[in-house]
mmCIF file of C-alpha atoms in Angstrom:
data_model
loop_
_atom_site.group_PDB
_atom_site.id
_atom_site.type_symbol
_atom_site.label_atom_id
_atom_site.label_comp_id
_atom_site.label_asym_id
_atom_site.label_seq_id
_atom_site.Cartn_x
_atom_site.Cartn_y
_atom_site.Cartn_z
ATOM 1 C CA MET A 1 1.853 -0.441 -14.539
ATOM 2 C CA ARG A 2 2.707 1.967 -11.717
ATOM 3 C CA ALA A 3 3.090 -0.122 -8.592
ATOM 4 C CA LYS A 4 2.394 -3.447 -6.984
ATOM 5 C CA ARG A 5 0.572 -5.252 -4.218
ATOM 6 C CA THR A 6 3.969 -6.728 -3.363
ATOM 7 C CA LEU A 7 5.131 -3.210 -2.572
ATOM 8 C CA LEU A 8 2.213 -2.622 -0.213
ATOM 9 C CA LEU A 9 3.005 -5.826 1.672
ATOM 10 C CA SER A 10 6.681 -4.908 1.882
ATOM 11 C CA ILE A 11 5.899 -1.427 3.219
ATOM 12 C CA LEU A 12 3.457 -2.785 5.780
ATOM 13 C CA SER A 13 5.966 -5.429 6.852
ATOM 14 C CA GLY A 14 8.600 -2.762 7.266
ATOM 15 C CA ILE A 15 6.308 -0.713 9.499
ATOM 16 C CA LEU A 16 5.559 -3.762 11.638
ATOM 17 C CA LEU A 17 9.272 -4.443 12.001
ATOM 18 C CA LEU A 18 9.865 -0.885 13.147
ATOM 19 C CA ILE A 19 7.047 -1.156 15.660
ATOM 20 C CA GLY A 20 8.434 -4.478 16.885
ATOM 21 C CA CYS A 21 11.769 -2.762 17.571
ATOM 22 C CA GLY A 22 10.101 -0.250 19.862
ATOM 23 C CA ALA A 23 8.968 2.475 17.494
ATOM 24 C CA ASN A 24 7.411 5.449 19.216
ATOM 25 C CA THR A 25 5.888 6.962 16.099
ATOM 26 C CA THR A 26 4.971 5.767 12.647
ATOM 27 C CA PRO A 27 7.453 6.678 9.867
ATOM 28 C CA GLU A 28 6.130 8.959 7.159
ATOM 29 C CA ILE A 29 5.613 6.988 3.953
ATOM 30 C CA ILE A 30 5.781 8.915 0.693
ATOM 31 C CA MET A 31 4.036 7.039 -2.105
ATOM 32 C CA PRO A 32 2.624 7.854 -5.559
ATOM 33 C CA GLU A 33 -0.871 9.362 -5.555
ATOM 34 C CA GLN A 34 -2.156 6.998 -8.267
ATOM 35 C CA PRO A 35 -3.815 3.722 -7.220
ATOM 36 C CA MET A 36 -1.364 0.828 -7.161
ATOM 37 C CA VAL A 37 -1.895 -2.145 -9.455
ATOM 38 C CA SER A 38 0.266 -5.238 -9.463
ATOM 39 C CA ALA A 39 2.448 -5.723 -12.525
ATOM 40 C CA VAL A 40 3.526 -9.162 -11.353
ATOM 41 C CA THR A 41 1.561 -12.366 -11.738
ATOM 42 C CA SER A 42 2.008 -15.255 -9.348
ATOM 43 C CA GLY A 43 3.024 -18.795 -10.144
ATOM 44 C CA SER A 44 4.604 -21.841 -8.566
ATOM 45 C CA SER A 45 7.392 -24.265 -9.386
ATOM 46 C CA SER A 46 9.469 -26.978 -7.811
ATOM 47 C CA VAL A 47 12.713 -25.495 -6.525
ATOM 48 C CA THR A 48 15.944 -27.090 -5.356
ATOM 49 C CA GLN A 49 18.283 -25.384 -2.903
ATOM 50 C CA PRO A 50 20.532 -22.669 -4.372
ATOM 51 C CA GLN A 51 24.046 -23.743 -5.280
ATOM 52 C CA ALA A 52 26.767 -21.113 -5.287
ATOM 53 C CA THR A 53 29.367 -21.290 -8.043
ATOM 54 C CA SER A 54 32.754 -19.620 -8.299
ATOM 55 C CA PRO A 55 32.942 -16.026 -9.493
ATOM 56 C CA ASP A 56 34.329 -15.523 -12.977
ATOM 57 C CA ILE A 57 34.329 -11.726 -13.274
ATOM 58 C CA ASN A 58 37.342 -9.936 -11.840
ATOM 59 C CA ALA A 59 35.325 -6.971 -10.529
ATOM 60 C CA GLY A 60 33.249 -9.308 -8.371
ATOM 61 C CA GLU A 61 30.316 -11.657 -8.838
ATOM 62 C CA GLU A 62 27.913 -13.782 -6.850
ATOM 63 C CA ASN A 63 26.341 -16.703 -8.681
ATOM 64 C CA THR A 64 23.299 -18.726 -7.642
ATOM 65 C CA GLN A 65 21.679 -21.438 -9.692
ATOM 66 C CA ILE A 66 18.087 -22.333 -8.889
ATOM 67 C CA THR A 67 16.627 -25.042 -11.080
ATOM 68 C CA SER A 68 13.159 -26.473 -11.553
ATOM 69 C CA THR A 69 11.914 -29.918 -12.477
ATOM 70 C CA SER A 70 10.276 -28.538 -15.626
ATOM 71 C CA GLY A 71 10.189 -25.465 -17.809
ATOM 72 C CA ASN A 72 12.852 -23.301 -19.382
ATOM 73 C CA ASN A 73 15.928 -22.216 -17.514
ATOM 74 C CA TYR A 74 16.880 -18.551 -17.784
ATOM 75 C CA THR A 75 20.132 -16.824 -16.952
ATOM 76 C CA VAL A 76 19.561 -13.437 -15.329
ATOM 77 C CA TYR A 77 22.242 -10.954 -14.283
ATOM 78 C CA LEU A 78 21.998 -8.119 -11.775
ATOM 79 C CA ILE A 79 24.617 -5.468 -12.588
ATOM 80 C CA THR A 80 24.934 -2.671 -10.033
ATOM 81 C CA MET A 81 27.066 0.496 -9.981
ATOM 82 C CA ASP A 82 29.516 -1.171 -7.591
ATOM 83 C CA LEU A 83 29.518 -3.993 -5.064
ATOM 84 C CA ALA A 84 30.289 -1.996 -1.930
ATOM 85 C CA ASP A 85 27.054 -0.445 -0.641
ATOM 86 C CA SER A 86 24.702 -2.660 1.345
ATOM 87 C CA TYR A 87 21.892 -1.035 -0.656
ATOM 88 C CA TRP A 88 22.876 -3.171 -3.654
ATOM 89 C CA LYS A 89 22.827 -6.270 -1.436
ATOM 90 C CA SER A 90 19.185 -5.482 -0.624
ATOM 91 C CA ILE A 91 18.374 -5.481 -4.349
ATOM 92 C CA ASP A 92 20.275 -8.766 -4.634
ATOM 93 C CA ASP A 93 18.203 -10.196 -1.764
ATOM 94 C CA GLY A 94 15.015 -9.309 -3.638
ATOM 95 C CA CYS A 95 16.332 -10.962 -6.801
ATOM 96 C CA LEU A 96 17.216 -14.103 -4.864
ATOM 97 C CA ASP A 97 13.744 -14.291 -3.320
ATOM 98 C CA ALA A 98 12.109 -14.008 -6.746
ATOM 99 C CA ALA A 99 14.485 -16.552 -8.260
ATOM 100 C CA LYS A 100 13.585 -19.047 -5.556
ATOM 101 C CA GLU A 101 9.887 -18.449 -6.180
ATOM 102 C CA LEU A 102 10.247 -18.844 -9.937
ATOM 103 C CA GLY A 103 12.529 -21.863 -9.715
ATOM 104 C CA ASN A 104 13.965 -21.701 -13.232
ATOM 105 C CA ILE A 105 16.747 -19.170 -12.833
ATOM 106 C CA THR A 106 20.512 -19.132 -13.022
ATOM 107 C CA TYR A 107 21.133 -15.841 -11.279
ATOM 108 C CA LYS A 108 24.353 -13.838 -11.094
ATOM 109 C CA TRP A 109 25.112 -10.540 -9.376
ATOM 110 C CA THR A 110 28.084 -8.560 -10.598
ATOM 111 C CA GLY A 111 29.354 -5.019 -10.982
ATOM 112 C CA PRO A 112 32.495 -2.894 -11.197
ATOM 113 C CA ASP A 113 34.628 -1.953 -8.203
ATOM 114 C CA SER A 114 33.997 1.758 -8.746
ATOM 115 C CA HIS A 115 31.469 4.070 -10.395
ATOM 116 C CA ASP A 116 32.695 3.970 -13.972
ATOM 117 C CA ASP A 117 30.759 3.681 -17.254
ATOM 118 C CA THR A 118 33.509 1.753 -19.018
ATOM 119 C CA LEU A 119 33.797 -0.814 -16.241
ATOM 120 C CA GLN A 120 30.023 -1.248 -15.994
ATOM 121 C CA SER A 121 29.797 -1.607 -19.780
ATOM 122 C CA ALA A 122 32.383 -4.384 -19.557
ATOM 123 C CA CYS A 123 30.176 -6.180 -17.017
ATOM 124 C CA ILE A 124 27.218 -5.948 -19.421
ATOM 125 C CA ASP A 125 29.318 -7.224 -22.329
ATOM 126 C CA ASP A 126 30.555 -10.100 -20.182
ATOM 127 C CA ALA A 127 27.004 -11.022 -19.165
ATOM 128 C CA VAL A 128 25.945 -11.192 -22.809
ATOM 129 C CA ALA A 129 29.002 -13.300 -23.681
ATOM 130 C CA ASN A 130 28.070 -15.690 -20.872
ATOM 131 C CA GLY A 131 24.542 -16.232 -22.143
ATOM 132 C CA ALA A 132 22.432 -13.778 -20.188
ATOM 133 C CA ASP A 133 18.764 -13.898 -21.161
ATOM 134 C CA ALA A 134 17.903 -10.823 -19.104
ATOM 135 C CA ILE A 135 19.875 -8.098 -17.353
ATOM 136 C CA LEU A 136 18.741 -6.069 -14.362
ATOM 137 C CA VAL A 137 20.948 -3.001 -14.268
ATOM 138 C CA ALA A 138 21.378 -0.011 -11.969
ATOM 139 C CA ALA A 139 22.833 2.329 -14.558
ATOM 140 C CA ASN A 140 25.885 4.335 -13.540
ATOM 141 C CA SER A 141 24.869 7.183 -15.858
ATOM 142 C CA LYS A 142 22.104 8.123 -18.247
ATOM 143 C CA ASP A 143 23.953 7.586 -21.528
ATOM 144 C CA GLY A 144 27.362 6.113 -20.721
ATOM 145 C CA ILE A 145 26.427 2.410 -20.997
ATOM 146 C CA ASN A 146 23.925 2.664 -23.862
ATOM 147 C CA ALA A 147 26.214 1.099 -26.468
ATOM 148 C CA SER A 148 26.569 -2.070 -24.394
ATOM 149 C CA LEU A 149 22.852 -2.112 -23.599
ATOM 150 C CA GLN A 150 22.097 -1.908 -27.320
ATOM 151 C CA LYS A 151 24.370 -4.886 -27.996
ATOM 152 C CA ALA A 152 22.636 -6.786 -25.208
ATOM 153 C CA SER A 153 19.220 -6.002 -26.656
ATOM 154 C CA GLU A 154 20.329 -7.033 -30.145
ATOM 155 C CA ALA A 155 21.507 -10.336 -28.638
ATOM 156 C CA GLY A 156 17.977 -10.905 -27.310
ATOM 157 C CA CYS A 157 18.474 -9.824 -23.694
ATOM 158 C CA LYS A 158 15.577 -8.281 -21.836
ATOM 159 C CA ILE A 159 16.653 -5.108 -20.033
ATOM 160 C CA VAL A 160 15.120 -4.066 -16.711
ATOM 161 C CA TYR A 161 16.322 -1.051 -14.736
ATOM 162 C CA VAL A 162 16.459 -1.120 -10.947
ATOM 163 C CA ASP A 163 17.169 2.002 -8.896
ATOM 164 C CA SER A 164 18.760 4.006 -11.728
ATOM 165 C CA ALA A 165 17.798 3.960 -15.411
ATOM 166 C CA ALA A 166 19.834 4.665 -18.510
ATOM 167 C CA SER A 167 18.201 6.330 -21.521
ATOM 168 C CA TYR A 168 18.124 3.137 -23.612
ATOM 169 C CA ASP A 169 14.787 1.332 -24.090
ATOM 170 C CA CYS A 170 13.803 -1.234 -21.479
ATOM 171 C CA VAL A 171 11.040 -3.600 -20.425
ATOM 172 C CA THR A 172 10.437 -1.636 -17.226
ATOM 173 C CA ALA A 173 12.192 0.569 -14.704
ATOM 174 C CA LEU A 174 11.621 0.165 -10.968
ATOM 175 C CA SER A 175 13.042 2.911 -8.805
ATOM 176 C CA THR A 176 12.409 5.653 -6.356
ATOM 177 C CA ASP A 177 11.083 8.829 -7.955
ATOM 178 C CA ASN A 178 14.358 10.443 -7.004
ATOM 179 C CA THR A 179 13.301 14.029 -7.645
ATOM 180 C CA VAL A 180 10.257 13.616 -5.405
ATOM 181 C CA ALA A 181 12.328 11.791 -2.783
ATOM 182 C CA GLY A 182 14.956 14.532 -2.843
ATOM 183 C CA LYS A 183 12.280 17.172 -2.373
ATOM 184 C CA THR A 184 10.907 15.180 0.565
ATOM 185 C CA ALA A 185 14.421 15.165 2.055
ATOM 186 C CA GLY A 186 14.611 18.930 1.629
ATOM 187 C CA GLU A 187 11.218 19.492 3.216
ATOM 188 C CA THR A 188 12.261 17.229 6.090
ATOM 189 C CA MET A 189 15.383 19.315 6.679
ATOM 190 C CA ILE A 190 13.478 22.615 6.513
ATOM 191 C CA LYS A 191 11.025 21.350 9.130
ATOM 192 C CA ALA A 192 13.867 20.209 11.404
ATOM 193 C CA LEU A 193 15.654 23.544 11.099
ATOM 194 C CA GLN A 194 12.465 25.491 11.772
ATOM 195 C CA GLU A 195 11.896 23.432 14.913
ATOM 196 C CA LYS A 196 15.326 24.645 16.041
ATOM 197 C CA GLY A 197 14.350 28.229 15.271
ATOM 198 C CA ILE A 198 16.701 28.388 12.268
ATOM 199 C CA SER A 199 15.362 30.188 9.178
ATOM 200 C CA SER A 200 18.559 30.974 7.258
ATOM 201 C CA GLY A 201 22.101 29.698 6.774
ATOM 202 C CA THR A 202 24.194 27.553 4.448
ATOM 203 C CA ILE A 203 23.662 23.840 3.823
ATOM 204 C CA GLY A 204 26.263 21.504 2.332
ATOM 205 C CA VAL A 205 25.230 19.119 -0.454
ATOM 206 C CA MET A 206 27.196 15.906 -1.120
ATOM 207 C CA GLY A 207 26.834 13.905 -4.338
ATOM 208 C CA VAL A 208 28.365 10.725 -5.750
ATOM 209 C CA THR A 209 29.487 11.653 -9.267
ATOM 210 C CA VAL A 210 28.243 14.266 -11.700
ATOM 211 C CA ASP A 211 26.883 11.440 -13.911
ATOM 212 C CA THR A 212 25.065 9.366 -11.269
ATOM 213 C CA ALA A 213 21.560 10.151 -12.494
ATOM 214 C CA SER A 214 19.620 8.934 -9.447
ATOM 215 C CA CYS A 215 21.639 11.042 -7.032
ATOM 216 C CA VAL A 216 21.619 14.065 -9.329
ATOM 217 C CA ALA A 217 17.810 13.847 -9.399
ATOM 218 C CA ARG A 218 17.720 13.700 -5.591
ATOM 219 C CA GLU A 219 19.870 16.801 -5.434
ATOM 220 C CA THR A 220 17.545 18.528 -7.915
ATOM 221 C CA GLY A 221 14.507 17.761 -5.764
ATOM 222 C CA PHE A 222 16.332 18.792 -2.604
ATOM 223 C CA ARG A 223 17.226 22.169 -4.089
ATOM 224 C CA GLN A 224 13.640 22.631 -5.287
ATOM 225 C CA ALA A 225 12.419 22.353 -1.705
ATOM 226 C CA PHE A 226 14.502 25.386 -0.713
ATOM 227 C CA GLU A 227 13.306 27.681 -3.507
ATOM 228 C CA GLY A 228 11.855 30.875 -2.034
ATOM 229 C CA THR A 229 13.477 30.371 1.389
ATOM 230 C CA ASP A 230 16.308 32.323 3.003
ATOM 231 C CA PHE A 231 18.568 29.267 3.140
ATOM 232 C CA THR A 232 21.648 28.995 0.915
ATOM 233 C CA LEU A 233 22.692 25.688 -0.667
ATOM 234 C CA ALA A 234 26.412 25.316 -1.291
ATOM 235 C CA ASP A 235 27.806 23.940 -4.547
ATOM 236 C CA THR A 236 27.696 20.145 -4.642
ATOM 237 C CA VAL A 237 30.810 18.271 -3.546
ATOM 238 C CA PHE A 238 31.154 14.899 -5.291
ATOM 239 C CA MET A 239 32.618 11.894 -3.530
ATOM 240 C CA GLN A 240 34.062 10.369 -6.737
ATOM 241 C CA ASP A 241 34.791 7.062 -4.939
ATOM 242 C CA ASN A 242 36.947 8.930 -2.409
ATOM 243 C CA ALA A 243 35.301 9.475 0.983
ATOM 244 C CA ASP A 244 37.967 12.051 1.868
ATOM 245 C CA ASN A 245 36.341 14.457 -0.589
ATOM 246 C CA VAL A 246 33.185 14.499 1.523
ATOM 247 C CA THR A 247 34.979 14.356 4.874
ATOM 248 C CA ASN A 248 37.096 17.379 3.998
ATOM 249 C CA ALA A 249 34.063 19.263 2.663
ATOM 250 C CA VAL A 250 32.163 18.656 5.909
ATOM 251 C CA LYS A 251 35.105 19.881 7.972
ATOM 252 C CA GLU A 252 35.343 22.991 5.784
ATOM 253 C CA GLY A 253 31.600 23.529 6.060
ATOM 254 C CA LEU A 254 31.685 23.265 9.843
ATOM 255 C CA SER A 255 34.461 25.848 9.943
ATOM 256 C CA GLN A 256 32.133 28.168 7.983
ATOM 257 C CA ASN A 257 29.185 27.474 10.312
ATOM 258 C CA TYR A 258 27.095 25.442 7.881
ATOM 259 C CA ILE A 259 23.800 24.635 9.582
ATOM 260 C CA GLY A 260 23.208 21.306 7.844
ATOM 261 C CA PHE A 261 24.356 18.732 5.317
ATOM 262 C CA PHE A 262 22.561 16.547 2.762
ATOM 263 C CA GLY A 263 23.861 13.198 1.504
ATOM 264 C CA THR A 264 22.414 11.797 -1.714
ATOM 265 C CA ASN A 265 23.227 8.122 -1.070
ATOM 266 C CA GLU A 266 24.394 5.694 1.587
ATOM 267 C CA GLY A 267 28.103 6.391 1.142
ATOM 268 C CA THR A 268 27.829 10.174 1.366
ATOM 269 C CA THR A 269 25.370 9.959 4.262
ATOM 270 C CA VAL A 270 27.627 7.720 6.364
ATOM 271 C CA THR A 271 30.682 9.847 5.575
ATOM 272 C CA ILE A 272 28.882 13.057 6.583
ATOM 273 C CA GLY A 273 27.666 11.468 9.817
ATOM 274 C CA ASN A 274 31.090 10.114 10.732
ATOM 275 C CA ALA A 275 32.735 13.485 10.026
ATOM 276 C CA ILE A 276 30.180 15.289 12.222
ATOM 277 C CA LYS A 277 30.699 12.736 14.981
ATOM 278 C CA GLU A 278 34.481 12.914 14.790
ATOM 279 C CA ALA A 279 34.339 16.704 15.050
ATOM 280 C CA ALA A 280 31.993 16.423 18.044
ATOM 281 C CA ALA A 281 29.825 18.957 16.229
ATOM 282 C CA GLU A 282 26.083 19.439 16.074
ATOM 283 C CA SER A 283 24.405 19.809 12.683
ATOM 284 C CA THR A 284 21.176 18.880 10.932
ATOM 285 C CA VAL A 285 21.923 15.990 8.594
ATOM 286 C CA VAL A 286 19.473 14.387 6.179
ATOM 287 C CA GLY A 287 20.520 11.535 3.929
ATOM 288 C CA PHE A 288 19.524 8.452 1.990
ATOM 289 C CA ASP A 289 19.314 4.715 2.603
ATOM 290 C CA THR A 290 19.170 2.495 5.673
ATOM 291 C CA SER A 291 22.322 0.447 6.054
ATOM 292 C CA ASP A 292 23.288 -0.524 9.606
ATOM 293 C CA ALA A 293 25.854 2.287 9.583
ATOM 294 C CA VAL A 294 23.267 4.895 8.575
ATOM 295 C CA LEU A 295 20.662 3.680 11.072
ATOM 296 C CA SER A 296 23.245 3.684 13.860
ATOM 297 C CA LEU A 297 23.958 7.352 13.145
ATOM 298 C CA VAL A 298 20.230 8.097 13.122
ATOM 299 C CA ALA A 299 19.744 6.229 16.396
ATOM 300 C CA ASP A 300 22.454 8.217 18.200
ATOM 301 C CA GLY A 301 21.114 11.520 16.865
ATOM 302 C CA THR A 302 24.042 12.356 14.579
ATOM 303 C CA ILE A 303 21.776 12.125 11.528
ATOM 304 C CA TYR A 304 18.322 13.688 11.852
ATOM 305 C CA ALA A 305 16.597 11.667 9.102
ATOM 306 C CA THR A 306 17.270 9.303 6.235
ATOM 307 C CA MET A 307 15.142 8.400 3.230
ATOM 308 C CA GLN A 308 14.442 4.666 3.194
ATOM 309 C CA GLN A 309 13.998 3.310 -0.302
ATOM 310 C CA ASN A 310 12.593 -0.111 -1.204
ATOM 311 C CA PRO A 311 15.479 -1.862 -2.973
ATOM 312 C CA LYS A 312 14.327 -5.386 -2.116
ATOM 313 C CA VAL A 313 11.055 -4.710 -3.945
ATOM 314 C CA MET A 314 13.010 -3.415 -6.942
ATOM 315 C CA GLY A 315 15.024 -6.626 -7.101
ATOM 316 C CA HIS A 316 12.113 -8.983 -6.501
ATOM 317 C CA ASP A 317 9.691 -7.411 -8.949
ATOM 318 C CA GLY A 318 12.408 -6.615 -11.474
ATOM 319 C CA MET A 319 13.432 -10.288 -11.599
ATOM 320 C CA THR A 320 9.811 -11.438 -11.831
ATOM 321 C CA ILE A 321 8.959 -9.059 -14.672
ATOM 322 C CA ALA A 322 12.166 -9.934 -16.545
ATOM 323 C CA VAL A 323 11.188 -13.612 -16.563
ATOM 324 C CA GLN A 324 7.599 -12.798 -17.530
ATOM 325 C CA ALA A 325 8.975 -10.766 -20.452
ATOM 326 C CA LEU A 326 11.090 -13.741 -21.518
ATOM 327 C CA GLU A 327 8.034 -15.994 -21.372
ATOM 328 C CA GLY A 328 5.899 -13.495 -23.280
ATOM 329 C CA THR A 329 3.395 -12.859 -20.497
ATOM 330 C CA TYR A 330 4.639 -9.309 -19.864
ATOM 331 C CA THR A 331 4.531 -7.395 -23.124
ATOM 332 C CA ASP A 332 4.681 -3.744 -22.046
ATOM 333 C CA THR A 333 7.832 -1.715 -22.688
ATOM 334 C CA ASN A 334 9.385 1.340 -21.048
ATOM 335 C CA THR A 335 7.021 1.231 -18.081
ATOM 336 C CA THR A 336 8.016 2.863 -14.799
ATOM 337 C CA THR A 337 7.169 2.194 -11.164
ATOM 338 C CA ASP A 338 7.864 4.555 -8.270
ATOM 339 C CA THR A 339 8.631 2.299 -5.317
ATOM 340 C CA GLY A 340 8.319 5.153 -2.804
ATOM 341 C CA VAL A 341 10.330 6.271 0.232
ATOM 342 C CA THR A 342 9.864 6.240 3.998
ATOM 343 C CA VAL A 343 11.265 9.044 6.174
ATOM 344 C CA ILE A 344 13.167 7.426 9.043
ATOM 345 C CA THR A 345 13.992 9.506 12.139
ATOM 346 C CA LYS A 346 15.197 8.555 15.606
ATOM 347 C CA ASP A 347 11.663 8.868 16.975
ATOM 348 C CA ALA A 348 10.402 6.373 14.393
ATOM 349 C CA MET A 349 12.938 3.660 15.194
#
């Protein structure tokens, strides 16, 4: 199953929202070439209002219980790389919407306070100990949490990846095709530079950690876009949960006349933009994600473009498929869905 009608509706809704806010042009939407077929079946249930319960994981947790008048009750966890970026909250919003629709879910969102395999593994172990039937996880690295995922699977948990997959077997993985999205970001930057009459120069690249697979794939695609050009891409600087690493790298890059900077996620993108703004400099910046902070920097022209992912779709459809797998109506394994990206520029806001 490659994609979903839900995704089409979400994309179209997003375009209408942009138009309603005074869009002058239509954002460029990058989607898979294959026809899209829904992997989610619809259903109905009687739902009571969500009731928040107290967190019981030190790293942070949001709990919502949504019960139905009949049927089984399932406990589903969302475990993200951290709890800081608003991007993860968008996935959480999608999970909450699906849980309300399904009406038989005890849903909990948790994650570590920094990008760390050991801390994320502890969150997975804790979810299993607390009776998780399914786990939606944005894996911090490809292999670092596999041992805990194996224990979860052996305990009967269904595993669904959202945004970033580990290498352990799963029901399905819903994410951006990060290599393709990174290449789109690179092509977007090349076009912007060419419009300025710039055909050579050095570009700074900012990553999260060396093990953050989704961002590493974006960097790979970005670098692919520049193959055969006269541009030079600097060695990647990793944030490592310390924004000063990126801020200092941007300042150093500006002192060496870098012509542009690329951020592989929300945190790096905002940090690059703020550093450029603080220096009162002009540079071509392309990044990822659409938090209020990122969009504000796009709107004022500090950031040229950002790649808008579809995290709410990942959460919604990931939750729905997890429950269908528990009920035996979704029987595929290791399927993948590219949820696409939209290129957001100032002119398209």
